Each structure stands twice: as structure tokens, then as C-alpha cells.
Coordinates of C-alpha atoms and ligand atoms in Angstrom, one line a residue:
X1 CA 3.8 24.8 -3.5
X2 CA 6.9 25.9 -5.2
X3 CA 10.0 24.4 -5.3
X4 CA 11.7 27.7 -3.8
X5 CA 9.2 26.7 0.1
X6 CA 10.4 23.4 0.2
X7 CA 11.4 23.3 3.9
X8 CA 14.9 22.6 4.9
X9 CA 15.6 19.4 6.6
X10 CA 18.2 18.9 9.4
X11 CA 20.2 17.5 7.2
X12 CA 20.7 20.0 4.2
X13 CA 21.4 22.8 6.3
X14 CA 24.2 21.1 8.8
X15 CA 25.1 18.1 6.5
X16 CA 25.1 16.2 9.7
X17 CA 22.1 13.9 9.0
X18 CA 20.1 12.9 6.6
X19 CA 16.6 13.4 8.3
X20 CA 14.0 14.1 11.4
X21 CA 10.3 13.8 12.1
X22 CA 9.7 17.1 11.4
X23 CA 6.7 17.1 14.1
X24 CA 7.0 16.2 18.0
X25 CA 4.7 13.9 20.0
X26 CA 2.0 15.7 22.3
X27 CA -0.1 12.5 22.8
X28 CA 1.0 9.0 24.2
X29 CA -0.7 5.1 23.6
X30 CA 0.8 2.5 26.0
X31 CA 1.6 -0.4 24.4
X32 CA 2.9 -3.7 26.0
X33 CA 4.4 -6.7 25.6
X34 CA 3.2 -9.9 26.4
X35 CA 5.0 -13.0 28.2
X36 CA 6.5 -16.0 26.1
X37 CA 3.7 -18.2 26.9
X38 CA 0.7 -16.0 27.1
X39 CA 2.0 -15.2 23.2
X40 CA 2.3 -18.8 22.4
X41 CA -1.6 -19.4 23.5
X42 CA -2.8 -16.2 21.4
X43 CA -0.5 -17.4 18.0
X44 CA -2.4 -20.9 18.8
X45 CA -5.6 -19.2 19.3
X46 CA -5.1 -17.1 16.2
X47 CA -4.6 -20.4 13.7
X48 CA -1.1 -19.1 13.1
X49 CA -2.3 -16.0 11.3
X50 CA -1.6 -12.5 12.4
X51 CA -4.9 -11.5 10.9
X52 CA -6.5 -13.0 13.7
X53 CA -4.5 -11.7 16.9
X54 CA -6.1 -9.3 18.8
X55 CA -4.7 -6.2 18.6
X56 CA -4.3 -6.2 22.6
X57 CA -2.1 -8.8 22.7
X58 CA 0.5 -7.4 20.1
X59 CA 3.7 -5.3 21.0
X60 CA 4.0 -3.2 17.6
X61 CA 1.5 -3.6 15.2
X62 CA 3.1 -3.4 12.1
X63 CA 0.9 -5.2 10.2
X64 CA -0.2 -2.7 7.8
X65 CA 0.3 1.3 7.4
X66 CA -3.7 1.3 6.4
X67 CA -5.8 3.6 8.7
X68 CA -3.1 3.1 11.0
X69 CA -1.7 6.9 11.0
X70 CA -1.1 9.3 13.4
X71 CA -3.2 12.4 13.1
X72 CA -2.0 15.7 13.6
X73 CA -3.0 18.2 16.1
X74 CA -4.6 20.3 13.2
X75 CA -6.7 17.2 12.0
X76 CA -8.2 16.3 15.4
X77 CA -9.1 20.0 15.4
X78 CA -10.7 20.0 11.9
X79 CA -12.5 16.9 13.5
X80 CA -14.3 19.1 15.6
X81 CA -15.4 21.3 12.2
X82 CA -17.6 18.3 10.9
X83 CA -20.8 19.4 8.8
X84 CA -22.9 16.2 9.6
X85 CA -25.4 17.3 7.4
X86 CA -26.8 14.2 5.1
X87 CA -26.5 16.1 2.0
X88 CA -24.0 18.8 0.8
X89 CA -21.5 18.8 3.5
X90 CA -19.1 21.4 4.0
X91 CA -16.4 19.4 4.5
X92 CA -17.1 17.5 1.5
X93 CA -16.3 20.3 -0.8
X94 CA -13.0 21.5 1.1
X95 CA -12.2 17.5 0.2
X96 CA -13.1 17.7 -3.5
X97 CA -11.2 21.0 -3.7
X98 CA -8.6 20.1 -2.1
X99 CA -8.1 16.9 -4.7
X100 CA -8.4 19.0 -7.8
X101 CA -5.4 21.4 -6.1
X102 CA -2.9 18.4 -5.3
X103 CA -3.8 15.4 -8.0
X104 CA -5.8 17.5 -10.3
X105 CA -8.8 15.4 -11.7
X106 CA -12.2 17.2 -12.0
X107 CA -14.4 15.2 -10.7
X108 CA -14.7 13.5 -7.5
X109 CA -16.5 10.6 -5.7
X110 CA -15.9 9.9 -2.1
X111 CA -15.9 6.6 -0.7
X112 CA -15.3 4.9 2.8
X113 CA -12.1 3.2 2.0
X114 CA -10.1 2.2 -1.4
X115 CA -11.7 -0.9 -2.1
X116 CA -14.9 1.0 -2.4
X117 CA -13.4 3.4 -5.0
X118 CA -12.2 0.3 -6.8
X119 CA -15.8 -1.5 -6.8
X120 CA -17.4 2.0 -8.5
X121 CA -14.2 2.5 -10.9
X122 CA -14.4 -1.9 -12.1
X123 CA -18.3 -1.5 -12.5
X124 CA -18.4 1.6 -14.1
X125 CA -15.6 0.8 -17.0
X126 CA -14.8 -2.9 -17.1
X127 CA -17.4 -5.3 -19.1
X128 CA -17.2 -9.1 -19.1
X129 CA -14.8 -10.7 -21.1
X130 CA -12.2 -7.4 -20.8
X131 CA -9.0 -8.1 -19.7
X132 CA -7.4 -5.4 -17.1
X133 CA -3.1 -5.2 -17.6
X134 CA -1.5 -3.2 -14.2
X135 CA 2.1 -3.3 -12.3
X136 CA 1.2 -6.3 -10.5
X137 CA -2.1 -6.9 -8.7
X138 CA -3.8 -6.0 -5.8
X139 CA -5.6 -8.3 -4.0
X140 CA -8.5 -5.8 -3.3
X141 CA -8.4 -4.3 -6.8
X142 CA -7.9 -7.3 -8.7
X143 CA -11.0 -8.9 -7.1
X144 CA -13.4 -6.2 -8.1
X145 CA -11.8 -6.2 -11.4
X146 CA -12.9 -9.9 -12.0
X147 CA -16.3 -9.5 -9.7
X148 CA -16.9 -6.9 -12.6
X149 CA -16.3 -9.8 -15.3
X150 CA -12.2 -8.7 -16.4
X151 CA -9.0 -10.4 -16.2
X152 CA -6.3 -9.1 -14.4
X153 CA -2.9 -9.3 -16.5
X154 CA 0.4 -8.3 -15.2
X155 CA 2.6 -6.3 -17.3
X156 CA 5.3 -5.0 -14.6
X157 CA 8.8 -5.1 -15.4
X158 CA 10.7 -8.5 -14.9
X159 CA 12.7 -7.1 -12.2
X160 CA 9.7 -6.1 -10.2
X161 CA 9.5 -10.1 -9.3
X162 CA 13.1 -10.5 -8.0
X163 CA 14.1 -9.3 -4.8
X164 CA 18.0 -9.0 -4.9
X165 CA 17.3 -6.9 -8.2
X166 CA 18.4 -3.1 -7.7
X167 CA 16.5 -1.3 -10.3
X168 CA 15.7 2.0 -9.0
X169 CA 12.0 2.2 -10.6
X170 CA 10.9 -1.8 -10.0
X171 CA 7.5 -0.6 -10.4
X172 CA 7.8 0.2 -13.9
X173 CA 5.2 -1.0 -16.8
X174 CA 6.8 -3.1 -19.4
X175 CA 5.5 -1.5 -22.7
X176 CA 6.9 -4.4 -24.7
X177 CA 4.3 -6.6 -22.6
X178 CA 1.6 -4.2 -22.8
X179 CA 2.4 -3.7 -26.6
X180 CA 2.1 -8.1 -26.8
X181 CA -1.1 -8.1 -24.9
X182 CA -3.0 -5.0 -26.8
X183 CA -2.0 -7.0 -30.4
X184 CA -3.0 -10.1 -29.0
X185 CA -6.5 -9.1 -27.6
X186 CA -7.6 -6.1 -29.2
X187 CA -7.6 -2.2 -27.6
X188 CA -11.4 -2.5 -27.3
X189 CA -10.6 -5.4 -24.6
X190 CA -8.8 -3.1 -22.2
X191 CA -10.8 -0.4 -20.9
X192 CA -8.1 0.9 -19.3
X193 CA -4.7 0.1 -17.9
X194 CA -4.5 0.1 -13.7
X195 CA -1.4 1.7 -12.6
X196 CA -0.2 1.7 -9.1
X197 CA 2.4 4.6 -7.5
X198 CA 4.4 2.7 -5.5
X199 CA 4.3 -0.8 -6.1
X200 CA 2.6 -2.5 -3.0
X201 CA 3.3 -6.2 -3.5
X202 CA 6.6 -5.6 -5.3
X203 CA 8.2 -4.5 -2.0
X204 CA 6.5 -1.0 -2.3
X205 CA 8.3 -0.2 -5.5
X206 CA 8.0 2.9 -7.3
X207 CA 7.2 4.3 -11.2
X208 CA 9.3 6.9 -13.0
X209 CA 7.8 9.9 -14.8
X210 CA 9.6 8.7 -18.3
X211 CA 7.7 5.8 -18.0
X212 CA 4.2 7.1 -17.1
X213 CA 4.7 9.5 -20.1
X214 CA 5.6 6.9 -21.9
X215 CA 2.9 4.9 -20.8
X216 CA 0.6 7.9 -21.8
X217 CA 1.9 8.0 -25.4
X218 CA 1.2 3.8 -25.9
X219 CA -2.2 4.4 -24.5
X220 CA -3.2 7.5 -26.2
X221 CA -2.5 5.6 -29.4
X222 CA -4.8 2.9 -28.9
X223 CA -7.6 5.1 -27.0
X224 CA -7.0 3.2 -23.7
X225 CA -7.3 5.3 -20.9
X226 CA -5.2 4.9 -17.2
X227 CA -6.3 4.6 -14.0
X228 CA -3.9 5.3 -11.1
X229 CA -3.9 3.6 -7.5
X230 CA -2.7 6.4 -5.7
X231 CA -2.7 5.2 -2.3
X232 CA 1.2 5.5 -1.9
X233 CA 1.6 8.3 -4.3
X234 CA 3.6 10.9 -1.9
X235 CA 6.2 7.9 -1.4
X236 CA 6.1 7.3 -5.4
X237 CA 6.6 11.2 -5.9
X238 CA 9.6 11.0 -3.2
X239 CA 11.5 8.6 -5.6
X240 CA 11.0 10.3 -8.6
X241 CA 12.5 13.6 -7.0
X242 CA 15.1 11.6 -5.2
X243 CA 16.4 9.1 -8.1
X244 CA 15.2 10.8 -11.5
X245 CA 16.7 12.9 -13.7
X246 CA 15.3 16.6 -13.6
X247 CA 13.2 16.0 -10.6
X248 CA 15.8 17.2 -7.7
X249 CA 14.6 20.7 -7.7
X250 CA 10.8 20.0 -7.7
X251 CA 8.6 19.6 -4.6
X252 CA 6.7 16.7 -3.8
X253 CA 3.6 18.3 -5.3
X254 CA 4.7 19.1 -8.5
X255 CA 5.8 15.8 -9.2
X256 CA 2.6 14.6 -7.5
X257 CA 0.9 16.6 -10.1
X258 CA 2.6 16.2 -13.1
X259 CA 2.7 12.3 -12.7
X260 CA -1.2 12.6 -12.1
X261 CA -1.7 14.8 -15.5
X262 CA -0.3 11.5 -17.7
X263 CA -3.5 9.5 -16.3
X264 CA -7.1 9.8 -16.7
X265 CA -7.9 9.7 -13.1
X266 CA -7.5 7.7 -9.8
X267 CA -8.5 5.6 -6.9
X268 CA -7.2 6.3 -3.2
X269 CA -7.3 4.7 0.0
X270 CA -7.3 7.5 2.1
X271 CA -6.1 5.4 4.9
X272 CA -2.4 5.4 3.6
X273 CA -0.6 8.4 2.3
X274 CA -3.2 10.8 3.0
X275 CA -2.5 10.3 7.0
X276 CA -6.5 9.0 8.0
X277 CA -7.6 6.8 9.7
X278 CA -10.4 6.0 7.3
X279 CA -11.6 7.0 4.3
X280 CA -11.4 7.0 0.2
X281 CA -12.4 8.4 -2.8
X282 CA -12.2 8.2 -6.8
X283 CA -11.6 10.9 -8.9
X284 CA -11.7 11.0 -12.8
X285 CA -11.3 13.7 -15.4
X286 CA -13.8 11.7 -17.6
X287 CA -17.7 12.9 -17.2
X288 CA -19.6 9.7 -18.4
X289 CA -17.7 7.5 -16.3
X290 CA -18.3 10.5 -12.8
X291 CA -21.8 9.8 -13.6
X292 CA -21.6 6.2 -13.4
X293 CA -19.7 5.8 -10.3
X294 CA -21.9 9.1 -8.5
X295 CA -25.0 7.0 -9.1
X296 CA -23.8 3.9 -7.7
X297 CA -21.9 5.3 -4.9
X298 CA -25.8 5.8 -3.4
X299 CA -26.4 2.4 -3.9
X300 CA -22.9 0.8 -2.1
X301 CA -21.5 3.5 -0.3
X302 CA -23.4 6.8 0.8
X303 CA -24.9 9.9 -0.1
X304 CA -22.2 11.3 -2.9
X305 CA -21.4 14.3 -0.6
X306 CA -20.0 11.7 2.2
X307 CA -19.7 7.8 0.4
X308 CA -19.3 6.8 3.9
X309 CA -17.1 8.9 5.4
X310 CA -18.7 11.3 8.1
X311 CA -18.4 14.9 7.8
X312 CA -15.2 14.8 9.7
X313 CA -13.6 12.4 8.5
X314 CA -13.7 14.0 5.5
X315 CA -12.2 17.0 6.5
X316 CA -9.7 15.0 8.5
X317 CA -8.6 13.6 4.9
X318 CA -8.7 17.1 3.7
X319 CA -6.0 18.2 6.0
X320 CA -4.0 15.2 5.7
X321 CA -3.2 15.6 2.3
X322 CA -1.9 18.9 2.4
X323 CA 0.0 17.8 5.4
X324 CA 1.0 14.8 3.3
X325 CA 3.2 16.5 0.4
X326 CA 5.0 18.2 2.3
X327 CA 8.6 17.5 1.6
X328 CA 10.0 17.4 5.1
X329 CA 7.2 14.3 5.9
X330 CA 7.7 12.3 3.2
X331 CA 11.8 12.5 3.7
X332 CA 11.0 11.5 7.0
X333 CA 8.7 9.0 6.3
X334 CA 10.7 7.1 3.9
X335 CA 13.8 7.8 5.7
X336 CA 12.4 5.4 9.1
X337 CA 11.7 2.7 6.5
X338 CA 15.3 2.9 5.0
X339 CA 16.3 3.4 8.7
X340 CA 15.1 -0.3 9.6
X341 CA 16.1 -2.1 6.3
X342 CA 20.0 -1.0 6.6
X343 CA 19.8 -2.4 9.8
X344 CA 18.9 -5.4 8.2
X345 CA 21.2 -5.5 5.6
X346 CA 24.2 -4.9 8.0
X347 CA 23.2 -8.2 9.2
X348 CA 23.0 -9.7 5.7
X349 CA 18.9 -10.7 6.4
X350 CA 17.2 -10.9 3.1
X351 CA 15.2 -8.2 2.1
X352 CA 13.6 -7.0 -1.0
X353 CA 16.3 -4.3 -2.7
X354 CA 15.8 -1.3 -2.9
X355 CA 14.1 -0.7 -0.2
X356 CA 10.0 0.7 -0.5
X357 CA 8.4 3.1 0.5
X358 CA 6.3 1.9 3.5
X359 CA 7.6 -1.5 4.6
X360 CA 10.5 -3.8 4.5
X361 CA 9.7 -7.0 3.0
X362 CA 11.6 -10.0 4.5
X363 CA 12.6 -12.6 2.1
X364 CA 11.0 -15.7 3.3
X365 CA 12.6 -17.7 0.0
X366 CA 16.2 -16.9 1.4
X367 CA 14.9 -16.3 4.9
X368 CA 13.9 -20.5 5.2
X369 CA 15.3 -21.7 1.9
X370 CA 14.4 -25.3 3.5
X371 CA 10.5 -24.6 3.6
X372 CA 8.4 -24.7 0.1
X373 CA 6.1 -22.8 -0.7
X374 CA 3.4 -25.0 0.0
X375 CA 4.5 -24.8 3.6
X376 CA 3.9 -21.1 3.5
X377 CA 7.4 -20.0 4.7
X378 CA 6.3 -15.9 4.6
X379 CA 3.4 -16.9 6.9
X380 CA 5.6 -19.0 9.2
X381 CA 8.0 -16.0 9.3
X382 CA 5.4 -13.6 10.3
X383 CA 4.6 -15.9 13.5
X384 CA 8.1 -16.8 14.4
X385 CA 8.2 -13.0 15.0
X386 CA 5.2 -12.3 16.6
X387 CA 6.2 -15.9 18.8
X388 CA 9.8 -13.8 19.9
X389 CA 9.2 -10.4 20.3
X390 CA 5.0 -9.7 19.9
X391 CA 5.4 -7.9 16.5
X392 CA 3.2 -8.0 14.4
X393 CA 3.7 -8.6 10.3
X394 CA 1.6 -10.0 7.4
X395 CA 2.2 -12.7 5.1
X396 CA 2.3 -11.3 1.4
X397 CA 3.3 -14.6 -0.7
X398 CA 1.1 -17.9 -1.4
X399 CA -1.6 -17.3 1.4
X400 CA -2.1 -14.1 -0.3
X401 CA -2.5 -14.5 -4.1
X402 CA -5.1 -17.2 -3.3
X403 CA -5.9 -20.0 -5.6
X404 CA -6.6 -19.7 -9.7
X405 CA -10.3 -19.1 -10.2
X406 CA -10.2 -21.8 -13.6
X407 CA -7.7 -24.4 -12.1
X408 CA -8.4 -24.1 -8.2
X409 CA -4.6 -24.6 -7.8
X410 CA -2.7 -22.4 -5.7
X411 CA -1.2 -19.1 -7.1
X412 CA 2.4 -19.7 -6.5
X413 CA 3.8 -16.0 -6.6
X414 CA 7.8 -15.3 -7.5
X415 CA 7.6 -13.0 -4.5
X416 CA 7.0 -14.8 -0.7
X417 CA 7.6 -12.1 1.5
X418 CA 6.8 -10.9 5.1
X419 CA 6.0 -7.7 5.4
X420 CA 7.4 -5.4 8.3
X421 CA 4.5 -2.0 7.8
X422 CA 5.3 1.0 9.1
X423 CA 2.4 3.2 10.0
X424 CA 3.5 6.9 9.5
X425 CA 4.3 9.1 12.5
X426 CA 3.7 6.5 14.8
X427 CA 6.7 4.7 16.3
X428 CA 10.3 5.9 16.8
X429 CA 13.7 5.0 15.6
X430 CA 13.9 3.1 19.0
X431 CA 10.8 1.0 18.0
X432 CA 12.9 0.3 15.1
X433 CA 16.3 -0.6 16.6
X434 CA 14.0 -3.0 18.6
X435 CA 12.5 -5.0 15.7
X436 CA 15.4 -5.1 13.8
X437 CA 17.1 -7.1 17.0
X438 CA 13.9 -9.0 17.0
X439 CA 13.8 -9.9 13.1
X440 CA 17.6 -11.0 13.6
X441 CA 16.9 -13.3 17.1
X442 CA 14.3 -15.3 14.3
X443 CA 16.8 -15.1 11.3
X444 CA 19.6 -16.9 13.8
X445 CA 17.0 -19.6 14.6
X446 CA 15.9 -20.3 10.7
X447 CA 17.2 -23.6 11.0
X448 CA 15.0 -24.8 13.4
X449 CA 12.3 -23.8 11.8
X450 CA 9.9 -25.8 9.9
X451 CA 6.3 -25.0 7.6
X452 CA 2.8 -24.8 8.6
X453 CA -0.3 -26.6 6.7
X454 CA -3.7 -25.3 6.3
X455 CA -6.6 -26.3 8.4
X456 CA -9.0 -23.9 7.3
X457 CA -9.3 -21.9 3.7
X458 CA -12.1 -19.2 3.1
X459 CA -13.4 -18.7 -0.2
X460 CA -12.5 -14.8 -1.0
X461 CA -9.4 -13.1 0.2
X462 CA -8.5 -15.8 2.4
X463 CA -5.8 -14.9 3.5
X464 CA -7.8 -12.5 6.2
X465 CA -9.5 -15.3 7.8
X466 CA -7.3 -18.8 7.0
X467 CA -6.0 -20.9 9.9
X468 CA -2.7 -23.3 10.4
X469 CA -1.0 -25.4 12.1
X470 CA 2.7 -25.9 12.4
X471 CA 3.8 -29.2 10.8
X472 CA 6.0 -31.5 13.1
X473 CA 10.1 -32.1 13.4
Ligands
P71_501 C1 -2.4 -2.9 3.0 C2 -3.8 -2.6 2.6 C3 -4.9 -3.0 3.4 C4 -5.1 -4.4 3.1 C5 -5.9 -4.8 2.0 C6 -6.0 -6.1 1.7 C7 -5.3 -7.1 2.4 C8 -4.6 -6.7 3.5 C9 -4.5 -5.4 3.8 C10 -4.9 -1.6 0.7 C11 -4.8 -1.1 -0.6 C12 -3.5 -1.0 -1.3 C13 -3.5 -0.6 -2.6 C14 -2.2 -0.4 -3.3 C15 -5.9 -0.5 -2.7 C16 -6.0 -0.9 -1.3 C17 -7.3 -1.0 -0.7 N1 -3.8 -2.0 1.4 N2 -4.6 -0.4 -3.3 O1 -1.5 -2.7 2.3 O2 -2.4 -1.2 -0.6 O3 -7.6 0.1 0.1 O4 -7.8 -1.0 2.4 O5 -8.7 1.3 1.9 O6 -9.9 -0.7 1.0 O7 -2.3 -3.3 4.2 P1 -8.5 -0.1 1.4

């Protein structure tokens, strides 16, 4: 797509607003809300940890935009064009075509979900005793990095870990960091650097293209190579064109593209930005490491025509990413988000600034300034809010970076957030007037709040599957 089609929102032809869906709804889900007390019992039920709430008994689930999408009429259509043929689906190669056209890497390898792409990618390239620097971690990908025998090593900008901070590219890569770490432990440490388009624990924070470039012309240097998480890259694309110099003019797919040329491939969870509701894949420009990851993906994942994903799923995915840079969508997208978090901030609530791409992130440090960290105030916040209104949020602070594998102490992370998810296309602006009220009826009643302890702790991740209990007055 040139820059010349990029459709015109509402907005820049009337200068009235800023933004509209540009798709209407032709099929309905009834949702519900529960009473006071029946919400009480599931919260108890649920050892104070929205992971554990049945679905059923939530109002609106915004506990994460993963495989939570709205598919479009065209998609449920494609659905019905599924080759379920074990080997050499058609749909697989509409999929790998369609990857090379929008992100541009040669070769591809399709997997049921990110975290499957990230277990071929860590096995294929990381060795023990390597060390793995990113823009702050994942919890998915940082766990296959050290399952593979590496050591994750955060090089994000200092302004990435404060919330107030306004920076309009918080995902940035300090190269001053990177440039410490590669003298310190050697360039044949770091198979490569792991770079994530928008910023997920950061607040959904994006990169700039001067620093990717830049980022390219460190690596190249040392013969490092860069992998890209580009689950969120449509949203990452959107800020580049909306805050960087040079990028006004240019659609969401060129920037797409040209931010994907600086790195030597990537890993996706189809489940976000490219509108699924499941589904993955890798892709990588590099042969040797294609043939690694295609032979295990028959060992983990599936056949490397499907890697788990039927044949329509895969040409679900297909569509959704040529749905998903379109210009119009992502406005939209990213305009709900910023919709919700100035409603926020008109209350004075503390949120991570700038606002991200696909969530607000409450600031459970400010938000209970009386509850430490051990009392995990971000997972208190998220059941205070489910406990009012029956939304649904996820913890992203203590509970999630887990405990250090060496010391067994807790992580305790700069950042204790709650995170408010939005899943794309699926609620309206009146969904969002709702939980703003909602987030506002808890924020008035901080005081009264106190922490939670753990009763139960699982050994990986545990932030799935851990259990509380509020502590007393
Ligand atoms: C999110 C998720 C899903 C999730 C994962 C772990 C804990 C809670 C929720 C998944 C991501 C992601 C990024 C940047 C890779 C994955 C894994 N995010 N990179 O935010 O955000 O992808 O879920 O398809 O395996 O709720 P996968």
C-alpha cells in the first residue's frame, strides 16, 4: 500500500473528530453482570486471582487483547476455505506469502501461538551460558530464553521503568547499556538482541525507527543479529508515523516494513495484532537458523505447513494481517485506548504516560501508596475492580516477574501495574465510559483498602495459577 490509499478517517476530512471504527457490528455476544455477592463468592473461589475466574461470571473481560479479537466478516468466510490437508496446505502458503509482502523475512515457520515461536527461535540460536539483552522482558519469552540455557538482560531506556515519564518512544534500547554489556561479556555471548514493537510490560510502549537503525548499525558491528517480537507491531508502526519525524506521510505498512528490514527476523503471536483468535509463527531471513526451527517445529508443534494451526486458522491469520495495517484500524484501535486513559487522567487516576498501545496500565504504586509490594497492590487492584463492577484486569507487577532463579527472592519490578486490555473491535466507547466510572468508584475507596498474602505459589509463570487471600484491617 502507498501512502497516496491511505483511507480518510472521519476526522481528516471534517476536522470534527479524531476517529471511528471504521467497520460496523453484524454479530452480537450477550454479556452480563453478576450481583455484589454472587462476585464476592467467585473472587473467593478464584484465590483473588483474575486468572482463575471463569469467564461466565465476568462483565468485560479485559484481561488480555490475546486471541481475544473480533474477526471480520471476510475472515469467518476465509474460515470456510480451510485446506485440512496434513501436509502442504493451501492456506499455509497464502500465510507465508502474505508475511514476506507485509514484514518481509524469507522464511517462515508457523506455530500455534507466540510462545511456540519463541521456544523454536531460543533453541535454535541461544547456547548455555549466552546472555540474551531486550527492551524489557517477557514473561513467555524470557522463560524459553533461560529453558534454552541464556540470561535475560534488560537494556531499555531508564524511562521505560517510570510511569509519570513522558518520553514519546519509552520503548527505546539504550545503546550505552548494550554497548556496557557487549564489552563486558563478549559479542560471541549474545546470539542476538530481542527487540519488542511496542513495549508490553512498559505500559505498551513503543520503538522509534532512529533507534532500530541505530540499533542495526551497533549490532552489525559486532555480528549480533536482532530478533523482533512483533506481536504489537501495527500499534508500534502507528507511533512512529504519528510522533516521528518523516513518518506522517507513510502508511502503516511502509513503516511496518521498513522497521522490519533493520532486523534479522521475528516472532509473532498471531493472537494480537494480527486480529486471530489463535495462532503464530517465526520468520527469519537467515537459512541455517529456518532449518533449525522447521525441524523442530515437527517435534513441538506440527507438521511445518500448519505448526498447530488448522488450515483455517491459518488463512484466518492471513486475512487479518492485511486487515491489520490498514491505517483506518489501527487509528481506531489506538484511539479507544487513548479514549479510556483521558478519561482517567481527567480524574487525576494514575496511569502509565503516555498512554500504550493496547491497554491502560493503572498505577498500583500511586493507586495504594499504603500497600508494599509484598502485599501485591497491582493484584489487589485488579480484584477491587472485578469485586465493583465484574471487570476483569491482570496483575502485571511482583506476582508477575516471579522470583530470581539464583536467590529464590522475589523479583521486585520498578513497574506494579494493573492492566486494563483492550481486545480490538470488540467493545464500544460506551463499554469504556463504563469502566472508567468503575476504575474511579475503586480509586475513591483506596483508602480502605488493604494487601493480600500468598497462599499458594506454582513453580513456573505463577502468576497463572497463584492464590491469595486478603490480609485483615
Ligand atoms: C498478553 C499475552 C498473553 C499472556 C502471556 C503470558 C501471561 C499472560 C498473558 C503474550 C505475548 C506478548 C508478547 C509481547 C509474546 C507473547 C506470547 N501476551 N510476546 O499480553 O505480549 O504469545 O500468548 O501467543 O504465546 O496478555 P502467546
Amino acid at each position: 500500500m502507498t501512502s497516496h490509499d491511505i483511507p480518510q478517517t472521519m476526522g481528516q476530512q471534517a476536522g470534527r473528530r479524531s476517529w471511528a471504527e471504521p467497520w460496523k457490528i453484524k454479530m452480537v455476544e450477550p454479556i452480563r453482570l453478576m450481583p455484589p455477592e454472587a462476585r464476592q463468592k467467585a473472587l473467593e473461589e478464584a484465590g483473588y486471582n483474575t486468572f482463575l475466574l471463569r469467564s461466565e461470571d465476568v462483565y468485560i473481560d479485559l484481561l488480555t487483547d490475546s486471541g481475544t479479537n473480533a474477526m471480520s466478516d471476510r475472515q469467518w468466510a476465509g474460515m470456510m476455505l480451510g485446506d485440512e490437508a496434513y501436509a502442504g496446505s493451501r492456506n499455509f502458503y497464502r500465510l507465508e506469502e502474505t508475511i514476506r509482502t507485509y514484514y518481509g523475512y524469507r522464511y517462515v515457520v508457523p506455530t500455534h501461538q507466540g510462545r511456540g515461536a519463541e521456544h523454536l527461535l531460543s533453541q535454535a540460536t541461544i547456547k548455555p551460558g549466552d546472555v540474551i539483552p531486550g527492551n524489557m522482558y517477557f514473561t513467555t519469552t524470557r522463560i524459553h530464553q533461560e529453558l534454552a540455557g541464556g540470561t535475560f538482560v534488560d537494556v531499555i531506556i531508564d524511562e521505560a521503568h517510570d510511569p509519570a515519564d513522558d518520553h514519546p518512544f519509552k520503548g527505546n534500547v539504550d545503546l550505552a547499556k548494550l554497548e556496557a554489556l557487549i564489552d563486558r561479556v563478549g559479542a560471541e555471548k549474545i546470539p542476538y538482541v530481542s527487540l519488542a514493537g511496542t513495549v508490553n510490560m512498559a505500559g505498551g510502549q513503543p520503538v522509534s525507527m532512529a533507534n532500530v537503525r541505530a540499533l542495526r548499525e551497533l549490532t552489525a558491528r559486532h555480528g549480533i543479529r536482532i530478533y523482533l517480537d512483533a506481536t504489537r507491531m501495527m500499534e508500534n508502526s502507528f507511533f512512529i508515523q504519528e510522533r516521528e519525524e518523516g513518518y506522517a506521510g507513510k502508511s502503516i505498512a511502509e513503516i511496518l516494513r521498513e522497521f522490519c528490514s533493520y532486523t534479522d527476523g521475528a516472532w509473532m503471536s498471531g493472537k494480537k495484532d494480527n486480529l486471530v483468535n489463535i495462532g503464530g509463527w517465526l520468520a527469519v531471513n537467515d537459512e541455517e537458523v529456518f532449518e533449525r526451527a522447521r525441524n523442530m517445529v515437527v517435534v513441538y508443534e506440527g507438521l511445518h505447513t500448519y505448526g498447530g494451526m488448522a488450515g483455517r486458522d491459518m488463512e484466518a491469520l492471513a486475512i487479518g494481517i492485511e486487515e491489520a495495517v490498514q491505517d483506518d484500524y489501527v487509528q481506531a484501535r489506538v484511539g479507544q485506548v487513548r479514549y479510556l486513559g483521558d478519561l482517567l487522567l481527567q480524574w487525576e487516576i494514575p496511569i502509565v504516560q503516555p498512554v500504550g498501545g493496547h491497554a491502560i496500565f493503572l498505577d498500583a504504586r500511586r493507586f495504594y501508596p499504603h500497600i508494599p509490594q509484598d502485599q501485591f497492590p497491582a493484584q489487589m487492584l485488579a480484584a477491587q475492580l472485578y469485586l465493583d463492577s465484574g471487570i476483569r484486569s491482570m496483575e502485571r507487577g511482583i506476582v508477575s516477574a516471579g522470583r530470581d532463579p539464583e536467590t529464590g527472592d522475589h523479583r521486585y519490578p520498578a513497574l506494579e501495574l494493573t492492566r486494563l486490555t483492550i481486545p480490538r473491535r470488540v467493545y464500544t466507547q460506551a463499554h469504556m465510559d463504563v469502566i472508567a466510572e468503575a476504575v474511579k468508584a475503586v480509586y475513591d475507596a483506596r483508602e480502605e483498602t488493604r494487601g493480600l498474602e500468598m497462599v499458594y505459589e506454582p513453580a513456573y509463570l505463577r502468576f497463572f495459577q497463584a492464590r491469595f487471600k486478603p490480609l485483615g484491617r
